[in-house]
mmCIF file of C-alpha atoms in Angstrom:
data_model
loop_
_atom_site.group_PDB
_atom_site.id
_atom_site.type_symbol
_atom_site.label_atom_id
_atom_site.label_comp_id
_atom_site.label_asym_id
_atom_site.label_seq_id
_atom_site.Cartn_x
_atom_site.Cartn_y
_atom_site.Cartn_z
ATOM 1 C CA UNK C 26 -11.114 -9.829 12.115
ATOM 2 C CA UNK C 27 -10.769 -7.281 9.350
ATOM 3 C CA UNK C 28 -8.648 -7.971 6.320
ATOM 4 C CA UNK C 29 -6.907 -5.506 4.050
ATOM 5 C CA UNK C 30 -4.774 -5.695 0.924
ATOM 6 C CA UNK C 31 -1.740 -3.702 -0.167
ATOM 7 C CA UNK C 32 0.149 -3.544 -3.457
ATOM 8 C CA UNK C 33 3.890 -3.323 -3.994
ATOM 9 C CA UNK C 34 4.244 -1.819 -7.469
ATOM 10 C CA UNK C 35 7.675 -0.855 -8.760
ATOM 11 C CA UNK C 36 8.331 1.075 -11.959
ATOM 12 C CA UNK C 37 12.023 1.454 -12.748
ATOM 13 C CA UNK C 38 13.462 3.108 -9.619
ATOM 14 C CA UNK C 39 10.140 4.162 -8.037
ATOM 15 C CA UNK C 40 7.660 2.596 -5.612
ATOM 16 C CA UNK C 41 3.933 3.320 -5.826
ATOM 17 C CA UNK C 42 2.766 4.771 -2.488
ATOM 18 C CA UNK C 43 0.014 6.792 -0.890
ATOM 19 C CA UNK C 44 1.321 9.932 0.779
ATOM 20 C CA UNK C 45 -0.919 10.773 3.709
ATOM 21 C CA UNK C 46 -1.317 13.949 5.695
ATOM 22 C CA UNK C 47 -3.765 12.907 8.381
ATOM 23 C CA UNK C 48 -4.604 16.011 10.375
ATOM 24 C CA UNK C 49 -0.982 17.203 10.277
ATOM 25 C CA UNK C 50 0.634 13.771 10.696
ATOM 26 C CA UNK C 51 2.462 12.980 7.428
ATOM 27 C CA UNK C 52 3.448 9.457 6.433
ATOM 28 C CA UNK C 53 3.590 7.075 3.456
ATOM 29 C CA UNK C 54 1.982 3.690 2.965
ATOM 30 C CA UNK C 55 1.376 1.181 0.215
ATOM 31 C CA UNK C 56 -1.724 1.536 -1.925
ATOM 32 C CA UNK C 57 -4.611 -0.613 -0.723
ATOM 33 C CA UNK C 58 -7.508 -0.924 1.651
ATOM 34 C CA UNK C 59 -10.154 -3.139 3.227
ATOM 35 C CA UNK C 60 -11.499 -6.349 1.775
ATOM 36 C CA UNK C 61 -15.270 -6.051 1.470
ATOM 37 C CA UNK C 62 -17.638 -8.744 2.715
ATOM 38 C CA UNK C 63 -17.712 -11.649 0.260
ATOM 39 C CA UNK C 64 -14.786 -10.307 -1.766
ATOM 40 C CA UNK C 65 -11.584 -12.278 -2.364
ATOM 41 C CA UNK C 66 -8.268 -10.640 -1.488
ATOM 42 C CA UNK C 67 -7.241 -10.686 -5.166
ATOM 43 C CA UNK C 68 -10.437 -8.923 -6.294
ATOM 44 C CA UNK C 69 -10.072 -6.410 -3.449
ATOM 45 C CA UNK C 70 -6.464 -5.735 -4.467
ATOM 46 C CA UNK C 71 -7.386 -4.851 -8.055
ATOM 47 C CA UNK C 72 -10.358 -2.749 -6.893
ATOM 48 C CA UNK C 73 -8.346 -0.798 -4.304
ATOM 49 C CA UNK C 74 -5.441 -0.109 -6.656
ATOM 50 C CA UNK C 75 -7.835 1.152 -9.327
ATOM 51 C CA UNK C 76 -9.841 3.312 -6.871
ATOM 52 C CA UNK C 77 -6.731 4.875 -5.350
ATOM 53 C CA UNK C 78 -4.626 5.301 -8.495
ATOM 54 C CA UNK C 79 -6.783 4.727 -11.621
ATOM 55 C CA UNK C 80 -4.062 2.218 -12.569
ATOM 56 C CA UNK C 81 -4.195 -1.471 -13.356
ATOM 57 C CA UNK C 82 -1.831 -4.121 -12.035
ATOM 58 C CA UNK C 83 -0.954 -7.606 -13.218
ATOM 59 C CA UNK C 84 0.385 -10.885 -11.797
ATOM 60 C CA UNK C 85 -0.119 -10.226 -8.062
ATOM 61 C CA UNK C 86 1.959 -12.525 -5.854
ATOM 62 C CA UNK C 87 1.472 -12.655 -2.081
ATOM 63 C CA UNK C 88 4.805 -11.860 -0.393
ATOM 64 C CA UNK C 89 3.825 -10.685 3.115
ATOM 65 C CA UNK C 90 1.055 -11.094 5.640
ATOM 66 C CA UNK C 91 1.267 -8.379 8.278
ATOM 67 C CA UNK C 92 -0.830 -8.856 11.386
ATOM 68 C CA UNK C 93 -1.634 -5.346 12.541
ATOM 69 C CA UNK C 94 -3.398 -4.098 15.630
ATOM 70 C CA UNK C 95 -7.074 -3.084 15.540
ATOM 71 C CA UNK C 96 -8.738 -1.680 13.549
ATOM 72 C CA UNK C 97 -6.520 -2.869 10.678
ATOM 73 C CA UNK C 98 -6.366 -6.656 11.109
ATOM 74 C CA UNK C 99 -4.364 -8.764 8.680
ATOM 75 C CA UNK C 100 -2.769 -7.011 5.709
ATOM 76 C CA UNK C 101 -2.208 -9.200 2.624
ATOM 77 C CA UNK C 102 0.627 -7.557 0.713
ATOM 78 C CA UNK C 103 1.166 -8.477 -2.936
ATOM 79 C CA UNK C 104 4.061 -7.820 -5.288
ATOM 80 C CA UNK C 105 2.432 -6.710 -8.554
ATOM 81 C CA UNK C 106 3.583 -5.906 -12.056
ATOM 82 C CA UNK C 107 3.246 -2.297 -13.191
ATOM 83 C CA UNK C 108 1.099 -2.104 -16.319
ATOM 84 C CA UNK C 109 0.815 1.557 -17.289
ATOM 85 C CA UNK C 110 -0.212 5.016 -16.120
ATOM 86 C CA UNK C 111 0.450 7.594 -13.485
ATOM 87 C CA UNK C 112 -1.312 7.515 -10.118
ATOM 88 C CA UNK C 113 -4.344 9.735 -9.546
ATOM 89 C CA UNK C 114 -7.331 9.247 -7.238
ATOM 90 C CA UNK C 115 -10.460 8.002 -8.969
ATOM 91 C CA UNK C 116 -13.257 10.615 -9.119
ATOM 92 C CA UNK C 117 -15.473 8.114 -7.257
ATOM 93 C CA UNK C 118 -12.915 7.274 -4.553
ATOM 94 C CA UNK C 119 -13.831 8.063 -0.960
ATOM 95 C CA UNK C 120 -10.253 9.317 -0.569
ATOM 96 C CA UNK C 121 -10.916 12.066 -3.150
ATOM 97 C CA UNK C 122 -13.916 13.372 -1.191
ATOM 98 C CA UNK C 123 -12.025 13.164 2.107
ATOM 99 C CA UNK C 124 -9.015 14.986 0.609
ATOM 100 C CA UNK C 125 -11.260 17.757 -0.725
ATOM 101 C CA UNK C 126 -12.089 18.710 2.872
ATOM 102 C CA UNK C 127 -8.404 19.595 3.380
ATOM 103 C CA UNK C 128 -7.470 18.049 6.753
ATOM 104 C CA UNK C 129 -7.010 14.401 5.811
ATOM 105 C CA UNK C 130 -5.145 14.273 2.486
ATOM 106 C CA UNK C 131 -4.518 11.262 0.239
ATOM 107 C CA UNK C 132 -1.961 11.657 -2.555
ATOM 108 C CA UNK C 133 -0.997 8.626 -4.659
ATOM 109 C CA UNK C 134 2.494 9.031 -6.071
ATOM 110 C CA UNK C 135 5.718 7.408 -7.236
ATOM 111 C CA UNK C 136 8.342 7.542 -4.477
ATOM 112 C CA UNK C 137 11.972 7.170 -5.575
ATOM 113 C CA UNK C 138 13.206 3.937 -4.010
ATOM 114 C CA UNK C 139 16.341 5.670 -2.741
ATOM 115 C CA UNK C 140 14.057 7.905 -0.582
ATOM 116 C CA UNK C 141 12.150 4.990 1.018
ATOM 117 C CA UNK C 142 14.459 4.708 4.039
ATOM 118 C CA UNK C 143 14.170 8.418 4.839
ATOM 119 C CA UNK C 144 10.378 8.874 4.889
ATOM 120 C CA UNK C 145 7.931 8.064 7.699
ATOM 121 C CA UNK C 146 6.282 4.818 6.566
ATOM 122 C CA UNK C 147 3.492 2.599 7.880
ATOM 123 C CA UNK C 148 4.648 0.187 9.228
ATOM 124 C CA UNK C 149 8.305 0.341 10.209
ATOM 125 C CA UNK C 150 8.590 -3.448 9.895
ATOM 126 C CA UNK C 151 7.114 -3.355 6.399
ATOM 127 C CA UNK C 152 9.433 -0.497 5.411
ATOM 128 C CA UNK C 153 12.501 -2.516 6.485
ATOM 129 C CA UNK C 154 11.330 -5.572 4.551
ATOM 130 C CA UNK C 155 10.644 -3.503 1.434
ATOM 131 C CA UNK C 156 14.113 -1.951 1.521
ATOM 132 C CA UNK C 157 15.752 -5.371 1.978
ATOM 133 C CA UNK C 158 13.671 -7.237 -0.607
ATOM 134 C CA UNK C 159 13.727 -4.541 -3.282
ATOM 135 C CA UNK C 160 17.520 -4.851 -3.144
ATOM 136 C CA UNK C 161 17.815 -8.638 -2.643
ATOM 137 C CA UNK C 162 14.624 -10.073 -4.162
ATOM 138 C CA UNK C 163 11.254 -10.869 -2.625
ATOM 139 C CA UNK C 164 10.572 -14.142 -0.791
ATOM 140 C CA UNK C 165 9.160 -17.101 -2.741
ATOM 141 C CA UNK C 166 6.816 -17.957 0.138
ATOM 142 C CA UNK C 167 4.832 -15.266 1.996
ATOM 143 C CA UNK C 168 6.533 -13.908 5.119
ATOM 144 C CA UNK C 169 4.261 -13.468 8.114
ATOM 145 C CA UNK C 170 5.079 -10.761 10.661
ATOM 146 C CA UNK C 171 3.303 -8.724 13.307
ATOM 147 C CA UNK C 172 3.154 -5.000 13.789
ATOM 148 C CA UNK C 173 0.934 -5.194 16.861
ATOM 149 C CA UNK C 174 1.775 -2.779 19.628
ATOM 150 C CA UNK C 175 1.691 -4.328 23.109
#
C-alpha cells in the first residue's frame, strides 16, 4: 500500500496549504506527497515540504494517520514548527512543470486559519480535525481515522 506524508505548519494565524485547481476543480490540501521506496516518512516529509514550498520545517510530530482510498493509501500527518520563508514551488518540482501547462495548477500559500472552514479541503475529516485541534490543541498520541469511500 502506498504511503504519503503531510505537514501541518502554522505561522501566527495562517496555515500552510497547497491550493489546487485540478482541471477546474478547486480545493486545498496540506503540503506533502508520496514516500519513495526505501525512504522514511520523516525524510519524505522534509523532502516534500522543501520541493513544494522551498521552506524548511523543524520538530515534526505525528498527530494523525489518515487511511485514504486508493491510490493514496495511508497519510502520515505531522505537526511541524515553522522555521522561515514564504512558500514557492521549487524550480525542480514536478508540480512546477505540471502547473506550467495551465490545467492542473499547484499554488503553495498561507491560508488564514479563520478561512479554513469555508474552503473546499481534502479531506473533510482532516479539515474538521484541523479546525478543532488548532483551537484546542493537537493530540499527544496520533489519531487514526479513515477517509475511505464505500
